[in-house]
Structure formats: C-alpha cells, structure tokens
C-alpha cells in the first residue's frame, strides 16, 4: 500500500500541534518589549543557532549565484571595449538596443516565476538551479553570435532565463529572515552584484590581454565562454545548498523548521492565512502601498542606470583600455562595503527613511560633480559617491517591501516581483541616456540621475508619513503587537 507524502499545506497545518504542551510556545516565550515597530532582537539560543545555520547555507550560495548572474549579464559592457561592436557590425543605437532588450525578457518572466515559487508545486532549490543552468548555456552562446540579429536574440533569452533568480532570491530571504535581519542579508546579496561589476573589468582585462585571438576567437568571445562555464558549476552546487520553504527544507531538523516558520509569523504585520497564488496576486495589486514602492524603486534603479555604461563613463577620464577596466574596480569595492554598512544599520535600528535620504543625497552630489567638471580627479571621486550612495539604498527599499507587504507568503512573493519588474523597466529607457556623442560629461544622463535620486528621497518621506498614519490607526484599534517600520 502506497504511503501518501504530506503536502506543504498539510505540514503547515501540523506545525501548530507539534509543540510540547509542557513548554511555553515560541510566541509565549518571547514576550519582550520591542522597538517602535514591535521588532525584537534574537535572544533564544535555538533561534540564534538557526539563523547562523541559515546564513552558512543560504547566503554564500545566493551570493555566488548573483555574482555570476551579473557577471554574465554585464559582460557585454566590457566586450564593447574589445571590439564587440566592430566585429558584429553594430551601428548607431544597436548596442543600446541589445542592452535594453534583455530587460524585456527579464520583465516578462519575473511575476509568474515568483508566483510559481510561492506555491507548493515546486521546490525552489531545484527550480532556481535549473534556471541558472539555462542562463549559463545562453550566456555562453553569445560567443557564437555573428551579427546584430543574433546578439538581440541571445540577449532576449538571457533575460528570460535570468529573470527568476533575483526576485526568487529576495523571496527566499523574505520567508527565512525577520525585518531586523532581512536588510543586511539583501545588502550582502546585492554586494554580489556590486563585486561582480567591480571585478568584471579585471577579469575582462586579464582575458583580453592573455587569450585574445586564441583558437581564432576574440577576447570577448572567450569572456562569455569562461564565465558561462563557471556559472554552470555554481548551479550544480546550488541544488544541494539552497532551501525550499521554512516548513519543508530538507537540511533543517523538524524543530528548526517549526522555529523558522513561527519566527517569521510573529514578526509579520497583519498576518493572514495563505489562500493560493492567485489570491496572493490580487492581495498585492489591491494594496495601494505597492505602487508607491514601485515608483520609489523605479527611481532608484533609474539612478543606477550608469551600471551598464560604467566602463564607458570611466573611459571618459581619458585612460587606455586596460587602465580604464582596472579603474572600474575601486568604486564598486567601496560601494559594496558601504552597502553592507547601510543595510546593517538599517536593520539594527529598524530605520529606512534617513538611510535612503543620506545615501541618495550622496549619490546626487556625485552626479552633479560629474555634470559640472572635466577635472579627472573630481570626476573619479564622483564615481565613488554615486556608486556607493545609489547602490546602498537597494537593500533598504526591498527590505521595506518585504516587511510592509508580507501579510501572506504569496502576497510577499508577488509584491517583490512586481516591484522588481517595474523597477527594472527603467533599464529599457535609461539605456538611451548614454549615447557616445554625449561624452565625456554625459550631461543628460547625469542630470537625469540627479532627478531620479531626488525622487527616490521624496517618495521615501511620503511613504514614511503614510506608515506613521497606519500605525496610529493600528494603535487606536487596540493592536499592541507589531507595527510598520519606517
């Protein structure tokens, strides 16, 4: 007689009956005074040990995946410096189109992918690993492209296959980490992006100087091949290290699964029962706060549009190709550490608005300096300012999304994917702000980035006032539990 394996929902229902009646429940044992939003520091040794175990498995794996995700996606920016446009016969804005077309495929897949991940139909660990294998193969195929049409097609499908990773990674962090923990983890994850961009120039410089022309292939072709092989290897390890859902992750014990599930529930404002992916989608799109967060993150990523053109912007300083690629590294290294610091302090003090204001304010200063001077030292310093300031905000905003719109896991998954879709749509139009004819100042792009940074700050303050009003209503209704953080 076949034994039926309990579903995710059945496991979820059993959790409430799994506790020792002689022991106080997790909720009962943690009645300590929290901060202004009801968030508390970890004190239970079992919870501390659980978070440490999650960190050791989840964070290095997601970081390595994101490092390769951005390395593969942005290899085209460095390939441009090795004659990509000349070899493929690209003219006018065709290179810019190849940049923006990736985000068409990228945007199409994110929402359905996260809806699928939040269901009980798939295991996220297997799904995300398979997606990574797919994008490693597509990225490697860029080396075989012979013309503009081929490059457009490869870039489109690279966007399709890369799309599930980042919103999926944010979803995993959102269902395993609390409000005080998630910003730091998103900052660590996002540093994979930053360090990938930082080291991309050095990797490209080494590739171009050592094997350019080997076996009849250009250096940029070797770059796509080598990075694709490494991505494939990382994907194989992810099968065994990524988690699934808190209640059914195989490398957690039964007690750890219950604790992982319960600690997120008690940290959620307005916790509601899961009702399926379609219901989660409707819950998300009916919440007006989603649209302000979409605008905020869109403005933030619009201000980060320099990323795909950073080697070009640094190249405007007047150095040769190798020195230009090397000079792209330090600003990103610094921004990676700044991003971690901002994410850590945002989580520690459960604060969002001032972190966004100060960081994007620094970015604005950098953009303005780049607009008004051709002094080499000043322009290079501006690269540190706008890279560090703009990138630091990402973990704060996405942590805000996860903490504010996470009443159900499905709503959290859909909200994160919608915000990410709307935000990344900025890369479609901002790609056209950097025509070569605007160099070396790129006045239009840097001026626009200053405006985007200001809009990010303004929307953060509007959202702060909105949440303060919501908290007052919760308190008037007699709610003494958890409140919205701002």
Short mmCIF file of C-alpha atoms in Angstrom, two decimals:
data_model
loop_
_atom_site.label_atom_id
_atom_site.label_comp_id
_atom_site.label_asym_id
_atom_site.label_seq_id
_atom_site.Cartn_x
_atom_site.Cartn_y
_atom_site.Cartn_z
CA UNK A 1 0.00 0.00 0.00
CA UNK A 2 1.46 3.34 -1.05
CA UNK A 3 2.23 5.87 1.66
CA UNK A 4 1.00 9.38 0.92
CA UNK A 5 3.58 12.12 1.39
CA UNK A 6 2.07 15.09 3.23
CA UNK A 7 1.81 18.24 1.15
CA UNK A 8 3.32 21.56 2.11
CA UNK A 9 -0.12 22.77 3.28
CA UNK A 10 -0.63 19.66 5.42
CA UNK A 11 2.78 20.12 7.01
CA UNK A 12 1.94 23.75 7.61
CA UNK A 13 -1.27 22.78 9.45
CA UNK A 14 0.56 20.28 11.67
CA UNK A 15 3.01 22.89 12.98
CA UNK A 16 0.55 24.38 15.46
CA UNK A 17 0.05 20.94 17.09
CA UNK A 18 3.72 19.98 17.23
CA UNK A 19 4.78 21.92 20.30
CA UNK A 20 5.36 20.34 23.71
CA UNK A 21 2.32 21.26 25.88
CA UNK A 22 4.58 21.46 28.93
CA UNK A 23 6.71 24.17 27.31
CA UNK A 24 5.66 27.74 26.58
CA UNK A 25 5.11 28.36 22.89
CA UNK A 26 7.54 30.39 20.85
CA UNK A 27 5.19 33.32 20.96
CA UNK A 28 4.67 33.00 24.72
CA UNK A 29 8.38 32.70 25.45
CA UNK A 30 9.27 35.81 23.51
CA UNK A 31 7.02 38.41 25.13
CA UNK A 32 9.70 41.05 25.36
CA UNK A 33 9.40 44.71 24.60
CA UNK A 34 10.38 45.55 21.04
CA UNK A 35 11.21 48.80 19.30
CA UNK A 36 8.72 51.35 17.94
CA UNK A 37 7.53 48.78 15.35
CA UNK A 38 7.40 45.82 17.75
CA UNK A 39 10.54 44.17 16.35
CA UNK A 40 12.79 42.41 18.88
CA UNK A 41 16.39 41.23 18.93
CA UNK A 42 17.08 37.49 18.97
CA UNK A 43 17.82 36.10 22.44
CA UNK A 44 16.78 32.45 22.23
CA UNK A 45 19.93 30.30 21.71
CA UNK A 46 17.97 27.95 19.44
CA UNK A 47 16.90 30.85 17.21
CA UNK A 48 20.42 32.28 17.11
CA UNK A 49 21.78 28.86 16.11
CA UNK A 50 19.08 28.52 13.43
CA UNK A 51 19.90 31.90 11.87
CA UNK A 52 23.59 31.01 11.88
CA UNK A 53 22.80 27.75 10.08
CA UNK A 54 20.64 29.56 7.54
CA UNK A 55 23.38 32.12 6.95
CA UNK A 56 26.03 29.46 6.36
CA UNK A 57 23.92 27.71 3.71
CA UNK A 58 21.79 30.38 2.08
CA UNK A 59 23.98 33.47 1.91
CA UNK A 60 27.15 32.10 0.23
CA UNK A 61 25.03 30.21 -2.30
CA UNK A 62 22.79 33.14 -3.25
CA UNK A 63 25.79 35.48 -3.27
CA UNK A 64 27.72 33.26 -5.70
CA UNK A 65 24.65 32.89 -7.90
CA UNK A 66 24.08 36.65 -8.02
CA UNK A 67 27.77 37.29 -8.66
CA UNK A 68 27.61 35.10 -11.75
CA UNK A 69 24.17 36.45 -12.70
CA UNK A 70 25.51 39.97 -13.00
CA UNK A 71 28.86 38.92 -14.41
CA UNK A 72 27.11 37.12 -17.29
CA UNK A 73 24.61 39.93 -17.86
CA UNK A 74 27.15 42.76 -17.88
CA UNK A 75 29.93 41.01 -19.77
CA UNK A 76 28.65 42.87 -22.83
CA UNK A 77 29.76 46.21 -21.34
CA UNK A 78 33.38 45.01 -21.21
CA UNK A 79 33.10 43.13 -24.51
CA UNK A 80 32.35 46.51 -26.08
CA UNK A 81 35.87 47.62 -25.17
CA UNK A 82 37.32 44.61 -27.03
CA UNK A 83 35.70 45.42 -30.36
CA UNK A 84 32.29 43.76 -29.98
CA UNK A 85 30.55 46.50 -31.98
CA UNK A 86 33.13 46.40 -34.77
CA UNK A 87 33.21 42.59 -35.04
CA UNK A 88 29.40 42.29 -35.17
CA UNK A 89 28.89 45.38 -37.31
CA UNK A 90 26.79 47.27 -34.77
CA UNK A 91 25.97 50.87 -35.68
CA UNK A 92 24.04 53.77 -34.15
CA UNK A 93 21.97 52.74 -31.15
CA UNK A 94 22.08 49.00 -31.91
CA UNK A 95 24.35 48.34 -28.92
CA UNK A 96 21.90 50.23 -26.69
CA UNK A 97 19.06 48.09 -28.05
CA UNK A 98 21.00 44.94 -27.17
CA UNK A 99 21.31 46.28 -23.62
CA UNK A 100 17.62 47.11 -23.27
CA UNK A 101 16.19 44.00 -24.99
CA UNK A 102 17.48 41.82 -22.15
CA UNK A 103 15.10 43.55 -19.77
CA UNK A 104 12.09 42.80 -21.98
CA UNK A 105 12.60 39.07 -21.43
CA UNK A 106 13.67 39.74 -17.86
CA UNK A 107 10.47 41.60 -17.01
CA UNK A 108 8.10 39.14 -18.70
CA UNK A 109 9.11 36.19 -16.53
CA UNK A 110 9.51 37.62 -13.03
CA UNK A 111 5.93 37.75 -11.76
CA UNK A 112 4.82 34.29 -12.96
CA UNK A 113 8.11 32.86 -11.74
CA UNK A 114 7.66 34.17 -8.18
CA UNK A 115 4.02 33.10 -8.13
CA UNK A 116 5.22 29.61 -9.01
CA UNK A 117 7.92 29.71 -6.33
CA UNK A 118 5.47 30.71 -3.59
CA UNK A 119 3.21 27.76 -4.39
CA UNK A 120 3.71 24.23 -3.12
CA UNK A 121 4.08 22.87 -6.65
CA UNK A 122 7.86 23.17 -6.97
CA UNK A 123 10.96 23.10 -4.80
CA UNK A 124 12.72 26.49 -5.05
CA UNK A 125 16.14 24.86 -4.67
CA UNK A 126 15.66 22.76 -7.82
CA UNK A 127 13.82 25.42 -9.80
CA UNK A 128 16.41 28.17 -9.26
CA UNK A 129 19.30 25.82 -10.00
CA UNK A 130 17.76 24.70 -13.30
CA UNK A 131 17.18 28.33 -14.28
CA UNK A 132 20.85 29.07 -13.57
CA UNK A 133 21.98 26.18 -15.78
CA UNK A 134 19.78 27.56 -18.56
CA UNK A 135 21.22 31.08 -18.39
CA UNK A 136 24.80 29.73 -18.26
CA UNK A 137 24.19 27.98 -21.58
CA UNK A 138 22.53 31.02 -23.18
CA UNK A 139 25.31 33.32 -22.00
CA UNK A 140 27.98 31.03 -23.44
CA UNK A 141 26.18 31.03 -26.79
CA UNK A 142 26.90 34.76 -27.09
CA UNK A 143 30.38 33.70 -28.24
CA UNK A 144 28.81 32.20 -31.38
CA UNK A 145 26.89 35.33 -32.39
CA UNK A 146 27.85 36.75 -35.80
CA UNK A 147 25.62 39.81 -36.23
CA UNK A 148 23.19 42.25 -34.64
CA UNK A 149 20.17 39.96 -35.01
CA UNK A 150 21.91 37.09 -33.27
CA UNK A 151 23.02 39.30 -30.39
CA UNK A 152 19.50 40.65 -29.90
CA UNK A 153 18.07 37.12 -29.75
CA UNK A 154 20.68 35.86 -27.29
CA UNK A 155 20.23 38.90 -25.04
CA UNK A 156 16.45 38.45 -25.02
CA UNK A 157 16.66 34.80 -23.97
CA UNK A 158 19.36 35.60 -21.43
CA UNK A 159 16.82 37.95 -19.84
CA UNK A 160 14.17 35.22 -19.85
CA UNK A 161 16.43 32.65 -18.17
CA UNK A 162 17.98 35.08 -15.66
CA UNK A 163 14.61 36.56 -14.64
CA UNK A 164 13.63 34.01 -11.95
CA UNK A 165 16.80 34.42 -9.89
CA UNK A 166 16.74 37.85 -8.26
CA UNK A 167 13.04 38.09 -7.28
CA UNK A 168 13.27 34.44 -6.23
CA UNK A 169 16.30 35.16 -4.06
CA UNK A 170 14.50 38.12 -2.45
CA UNK A 171 11.51 35.88 -1.78
CA UNK A 172 13.67 33.25 -0.09
CA UNK A 173 15.29 35.87 2.13
CA UNK A 174 11.86 37.31 2.94
CA UNK A 175 10.45 33.98 4.17
CA UNK A 176 13.50 32.99 6.24
CA UNK A 177 14.62 36.31 7.82
CA UNK A 178 12.85 38.83 10.06
CA UNK A 179 12.50 42.58 9.48
CA UNK A 180 15.63 43.35 11.52
CA UNK A 181 17.62 40.71 9.63
CA UNK A 182 16.48 40.97 6.04
CA UNK A 183 18.03 44.33 5.04
CA UNK A 184 21.51 43.12 5.99
CA UNK A 185 21.02 39.89 4.04
CA UNK A 186 19.73 41.74 0.98
CA UNK A 187 22.77 44.03 1.24
CA UNK A 188 25.06 41.00 1.32
CA UNK A 189 23.20 39.51 -1.65
CA UNK A 190 23.37 42.79 -3.57
CA UNK A 191 27.10 43.01 -2.93
CA UNK A 192 27.34 40.03 -5.28
CA UNK A 193 26.09 42.38 -7.99
CA UNK A 194 28.47 45.14 -6.91
CA UNK A 195 31.56 42.96 -6.63
CA UNK A 196 30.71 41.27 -9.94
CA UNK A 197 30.68 44.67 -11.59
CA UNK A 198 33.87 45.57 -9.71
CA UNK A 199 35.84 42.51 -10.75
CA UNK A 200 34.28 42.25 -14.21
CA UNK A 201 36.75 44.80 -15.54
CA UNK A 202 39.73 42.98 -14.05
CA UNK A 203 38.52 39.60 -15.35
CA UNK A 204 37.95 41.11 -18.79
CA UNK A 205 41.35 42.82 -18.80
CA UNK A 206 43.08 39.53 -17.91
CA UNK A 207 41.11 37.66 -20.58
CA UNK A 208 41.73 40.21 -23.32
CA UNK A 209 45.45 40.50 -22.58
CA UNK A 210 46.11 36.76 -22.34
CA UNK A 211 43.93 34.80 -24.79
CA UNK A 212 42.60 37.37 -27.26
CA UNK A 213 42.86 35.63 -30.63
CA UNK A 214 43.49 32.14 -29.18
CA UNK A 215 41.90 29.36 -31.26
CA UNK A 216 40.70 32.03 -33.67
CA UNK A 217 38.37 33.59 -31.11
CA UNK A 218 38.29 37.20 -29.98
CA UNK A 219 38.87 38.03 -26.32
CA UNK A 220 35.22 38.97 -25.79
CA UNK A 221 34.14 35.54 -27.09
CA UNK A 222 36.43 33.81 -24.59
CA UNK A 223 34.97 36.02 -21.86
CA UNK A 224 31.45 34.71 -22.45
CA UNK A 225 32.64 31.10 -22.70
CA UNK A 226 34.70 31.16 -19.48
CA UNK A 227 32.05 32.93 -17.43
CA UNK A 228 29.35 30.58 -18.72
CA UNK A 229 31.33 27.50 -17.60
CA UNK A 230 31.84 28.90 -14.08
CA UNK A 231 28.11 29.74 -13.86
CA UNK A 232 27.22 26.15 -14.78
CA UNK A 233 29.47 24.84 -11.97
CA UNK A 234 27.88 27.15 -9.38
CA UNK A 235 24.40 26.00 -10.47
CA UNK A 236 25.28 22.37 -9.73
CA UNK A 237 26.24 23.18 -6.12
CA UNK A 238 23.06 25.24 -5.62
CA UNK A 239 20.94 22.07 -5.98
CA UNK A 240 22.23 20.89 -2.59
CA UNK A 241 22.61 24.16 -0.67
CA UNK A 242 19.51 26.25 -1.41
CA UNK A 243 16.46 25.96 0.89
CA UNK A 244 12.85 25.39 -0.10
CA UNK A 245 10.19 26.72 2.31
CA UNK A 246 10.77 27.07 6.07
CA UNK A 247 8.50 24.12 6.85
CA UNK A 248 9.92 21.64 4.32
CA UNK A 249 13.62 22.46 3.84
CA UNK A 250 15.37 19.09 3.93
CA UNK A 251 18.58 20.19 5.68
CA UNK A 252 16.67 21.62 8.68
CA UNK A 253 15.55 19.40 11.56
CA UNK A 254 11.84 19.22 12.39
CA UNK A 255 12.32 21.55 15.38
CA UNK A 256 14.27 24.02 13.22
CA UNK A 257 11.53 24.01 10.58
CA UNK A 258 8.87 24.85 13.15
CA UNK A 259 11.01 27.62 14.63
CA UNK A 260 11.87 29.02 11.18
CA UNK A 261 8.17 29.20 10.31
CA UNK A 262 6.96 30.61 13.64
CA UNK A 263 9.54 33.38 13.99
CA UNK A 264 8.55 34.90 10.65
CA UNK A 265 4.85 34.70 11.54
CA UNK A 266 5.29 36.58 14.81
CA UNK A 267 7.29 39.32 13.03
CA UNK A 268 4.65 39.98 10.35
CA UNK A 269 2.29 42.97 10.48
CA UNK A 270 -1.31 41.94 9.68
CA UNK A 271 -0.51 38.23 9.31
CA UNK A 272 -3.17 36.43 7.24
CA UNK A 273 -3.60 32.81 6.12
CA UNK A 274 -2.31 31.80 2.71
CA UNK A 275 -5.07 31.40 0.13
CA UNK A 276 -3.13 30.47 -3.01
CA UNK A 277 -1.06 32.25 -5.63
CA UNK A 278 -3.98 33.89 -7.45
CA UNK A 279 -5.33 35.30 -4.19
CA UNK A 280 -1.83 36.49 -3.31
CA UNK A 281 -1.60 38.30 -6.63
CA UNK A 282 -4.92 40.07 -6.04
CA UNK A 283 -3.92 40.98 -2.47
CA UNK A 284 -0.76 42.60 -3.81
CA UNK A 285 -2.27 44.61 -6.66
CA UNK A 286 -5.11 45.87 -4.43
CA UNK A 287 -2.67 47.31 -1.86
CA UNK A 288 -2.03 50.96 -2.85
CA UNK A 289 1.28 50.98 -0.97
CA UNK A 290 2.67 48.65 -3.61
CA UNK A 291 2.55 51.39 -6.23
CA UNK A 292 4.48 53.94 -4.19
CA UNK A 293 7.15 51.32 -3.51
CA UNK A 294 7.23 50.52 -7.24
CA UNK A 295 7.79 54.20 -8.01
CA UNK A 296 10.48 54.50 -5.34
CA UNK A 297 12.45 51.50 -6.57
CA UNK A 298 11.99 52.52 -10.20
CA UNK A 299 13.51 55.94 -9.46
CA UNK A 300 16.32 54.28 -7.52
CA UNK A 301 17.24 51.89 -10.34
CA UNK A 302 16.88 54.68 -12.88
CA UNK A 303 19.58 56.49 -10.90
CA UNK A 304 21.68 53.30 -11.09
CA UNK A 305 21.49 53.22 -14.89
CA UNK A 306 25.18 54.13 -15.09
CA UNK A 307 25.92 50.47 -14.29
CA UNK A 308 25.69 49.18 -17.88
CA UNK A 309 27.83 52.09 -19.07
CA UNK A 310 30.27 52.37 -16.18
CA UNK A 311 33.34 51.33 -18.22
CA UNK A 312 32.29 53.92 -20.79
CA UNK A 313 31.84 56.60 -18.12
CA UNK A 314 35.22 55.78 -16.55
CA UNK A 315 36.70 55.69 -20.06
CA UNK A 316 35.75 59.37 -20.38
CA UNK A 317 38.58 60.11 -17.94
CA UNK A 318 40.95 59.62 -20.88
CA UNK A 319 42.97 56.49 -19.99
CA UNK A 320 43.67 53.49 -22.24
CA UNK A 321 41.52 50.34 -22.27
CA UNK A 322 43.43 48.33 -19.64
CA UNK A 323 43.70 51.23 -17.17
CA UNK A 324 40.00 52.03 -17.72
CA UNK A 325 38.99 48.45 -16.86
CA UNK A 326 41.20 48.49 -13.74
CA UNK A 327 39.79 51.85 -12.62
CA UNK A 328 36.22 50.49 -12.65
CA UNK A 329 37.11 48.21 -9.72
CA UNK A 330 37.73 50.54 -6.69
CA UNK A 331 34.42 52.47 -6.81
CA UNK A 332 32.49 49.22 -6.78
CA UNK A 333 34.58 47.68 -4.00
CA UNK A 334 33.91 50.70 -1.81
CA UNK A 335 30.20 50.71 -2.67
CA UNK A 336 29.95 47.04 -1.69
CA UNK A 337 31.21 47.74 1.83
CA UNK A 338 29.10 50.90 2.12
CA UNK A 339 26.03 48.93 1.04
CA UNK A 340 26.64 46.33 3.74
CA UNK A 341 27.07 49.05 6.38
CA UNK A 342 23.86 50.80 5.35
CA UNK A 343 21.92 47.51 5.29
CA UNK A 344 23.30 46.51 8.69
CA UNK A 345 22.46 49.79 10.42
CA UNK A 346 19.04 49.92 8.73
CA UNK A 347 18.23 46.51 10.17
CA UNK A 348 19.81 47.14 13.56
CA UNK A 349 17.84 50.33 14.15
CA UNK A 350 14.83 49.22 12.05
CA UNK A 351 15.04 52.51 10.14
CA UNK A 352 14.54 53.19 6.43
CA UNK A 353 13.85 56.83 5.56
CA UNK A 354 17.03 58.53 6.77
CA UNK A 355 19.19 55.76 5.31
CA UNK A 356 17.64 56.39 1.90
CA UNK A 357 17.89 60.17 2.26
CA UNK A 358 21.57 60.25 3.19
CA UNK A 359 22.65 57.61 0.67
CA UNK A 360 20.78 59.05 -2.31
CA UNK A 361 21.85 62.54 -1.25
CA UNK A 362 25.50 61.46 -1.57
CA UNK A 363 24.68 59.98 -4.99
CA UNK A 364 23.14 63.29 -6.09
CA UNK A 365 26.34 65.11 -5.17
CA UNK A 366 28.33 62.63 -7.28
CA UNK A 367 26.06 63.04 -10.30
CA UNK A 368 26.23 66.84 -10.07
CA UNK A 369 30.05 66.83 -9.85
CA UNK A 370 30.18 64.65 -12.95
CA UNK A 371 27.95 67.19 -14.74
CA UNK A 372 29.88 70.34 -13.94
CA UNK A 373 33.56 69.48 -14.25
CA UNK A 374 36.06 67.72 -16.52
CA UNK A 375 38.74 67.56 -13.81
CA UNK A 376 39.93 63.95 -13.80
CA UNK A 377 40.36 63.59 -10.03
CA UNK A 378 36.99 65.20 -9.25
CA UNK A 379 35.17 63.06 -11.80
CA UNK A 380 36.76 59.87 -10.44
CA UNK A 381 35.75 60.83 -6.89
CA UNK A 382 32.23 61.41 -8.18
CA UNK A 383 32.20 57.78 -9.36
CA UNK A 384 32.77 56.67 -5.74
CA UNK A 385 29.99 58.95 -4.49
CA UNK A 386 27.25 57.99 -6.90
CA UNK A 387 28.12 54.28 -6.95
CA UNK A 388 28.24 53.99 -3.14
CA UNK A 389 25.23 56.18 -2.49
CA UNK A 390 22.92 54.71 -5.12
CA UNK A 391 23.75 51.04 -4.57
CA UNK A 392 23.44 51.28 -0.77
CA UNK A 393 19.71 52.02 -1.00
CA UNK A 394 18.70 48.78 -2.73
CA UNK A 395 18.60 46.56 0.35
CA UNK A 396 16.70 49.19 2.34
CA UNK A 397 13.90 49.59 -0.21
CA UNK A 398 13.48 45.88 -0.95
CA UNK A 399 13.56 45.09 2.77
CA UNK A 400 10.82 47.69 3.16
CA UNK A 401 8.73 45.91 0.52
CA UNK A 402 9.17 42.53 2.21
CA UNK A 403 8.33 43.90 5.68
CA UNK A 404 5.33 46.01 4.61
CA UNK A 405 3.61 43.79 2.06
CA UNK A 406 4.21 40.36 3.59
CA UNK A 407 0.82 39.57 5.14
CA UNK A 408 0.88 36.24 3.26
CA UNK A 409 3.83 34.50 1.63
CA UNK A 410 2.09 34.66 -1.75
CA UNK A 411 1.48 38.41 -1.42
CA UNK A 412 5.12 38.91 -0.42
CA UNK A 413 6.36 36.92 -3.43
CA UNK A 414 4.12 38.77 -5.88
CA UNK A 415 4.87 42.19 -4.36
CA UNK A 416 8.63 41.66 -4.58
CA UNK A 417 8.38 40.52 -8.19
CA UNK A 418 6.09 43.39 -9.23
CA UNK A 419 8.37 45.97 -7.60
CA UNK A 420 11.36 44.38 -9.30
CA UNK A 421 9.60 44.32 -12.69
CA UNK A 422 8.55 47.97 -12.52
CA UNK A 423 11.98 49.00 -11.25
CA UNK A 424 13.93 47.10 -13.90
CA UNK A 425 11.74 48.59 -16.63
CA UNK A 426 13.90 51.67 -16.08
CA UNK A 427 16.81 49.94 -17.81
CA UNK A 428 14.82 49.82 -21.06
CA UNK A 429 14.67 53.60 -21.44
CA UNK A 430 17.75 54.69 -19.47
CA UNK A 431 19.94 52.74 -21.89
CA UNK A 432 19.37 55.57 -24.36
CA UNK A 433 20.63 58.28 -21.99
CA UNK A 434 24.27 57.43 -22.74
CA UNK A 435 24.98 57.95 -26.46
CA UNK A 436 28.69 58.23 -27.25
CA UNK A 437 28.05 61.69 -28.66
CA UNK A 438 27.25 62.94 -25.11
CA UNK A 439 30.70 62.06 -23.77
CA UNK A 440 32.69 62.85 -21.77
CA UNK A 441 30.27 64.61 -19.41
CA UNK A 442 27.12 62.64 -20.33
CA UNK A 443 25.24 65.70 -19.16
CA UNK A 444 21.74 64.42 -19.98
CA UNK A 445 22.31 61.10 -18.19
CA UNK A 446 23.92 62.56 -15.07
CA UNK A 447 21.34 65.34 -14.86
CA UNK A 448 18.54 62.79 -15.15
CA UNK A 449 20.19 60.61 -12.50
CA UNK A 450 20.19 63.57 -10.11
CA UNK A 451 16.45 63.96 -10.65
CA UNK A 452 15.89 60.23 -10.13
CA UNK A 453 17.83 60.36 -6.85
CA UNK A 454 15.75 63.28 -5.59
CA UNK A 455 12.51 61.48 -6.50
CA UNK A 456 13.67 58.42 -4.53
CA UNK A 457 14.22 60.55 -1.43
CA UNK A 458 10.89 62.35 -1.79
CA UNK A 459 8.93 59.10 -2.19
CA UNK A 460 10.62 57.63 0.90
CA UNK A 461 9.37 60.52 3.02
CA UNK A 462 5.85 60.24 1.60
CA UNK A 463 5.88 56.52 2.46
CA UNK A 464 7.15 57.26 5.98
CA UNK A 465 4.24 59.62 6.64
CA UNK A 466 1.82 57.04 5.19
CA UNK A 467 3.08 54.26 7.50
CA UNK A 468 3.10 56.53 10.56
CA UNK A 469 -0.58 57.21 9.89
CA UNK A 470 -1.25 53.47 9.50
CA UNK A 471 0.48 52.74 12.83
CA UNK A 472 -1.67 55.34 14.61
CA UNK A 473 -4.78 53.60 13.28
CA UNK A 474 -3.49 50.21 14.47
CA UNK A 475 -2.86 51.60 17.96
CA UNK A 476 -6.30 53.23 18.12
CA UNK A 477 -7.83 49.87 17.21
CA UNK A 478 -6.17 48.34 20.27
CA UNK A 479 -3.40 46.48 18.42
CA UNK A 480 -0.35 46.27 20.70
CA UNK A 481 1.65 43.82 18.59
CA UNK A 482 3.86 44.65 15.61
CA UNK A 483 3.70 47.82 13.56
CA UNK A 484 5.08 49.09 10.27
CA UNK A 485 8.73 50.15 10.28
CA UNK A 486 9.89 53.31 8.53
#
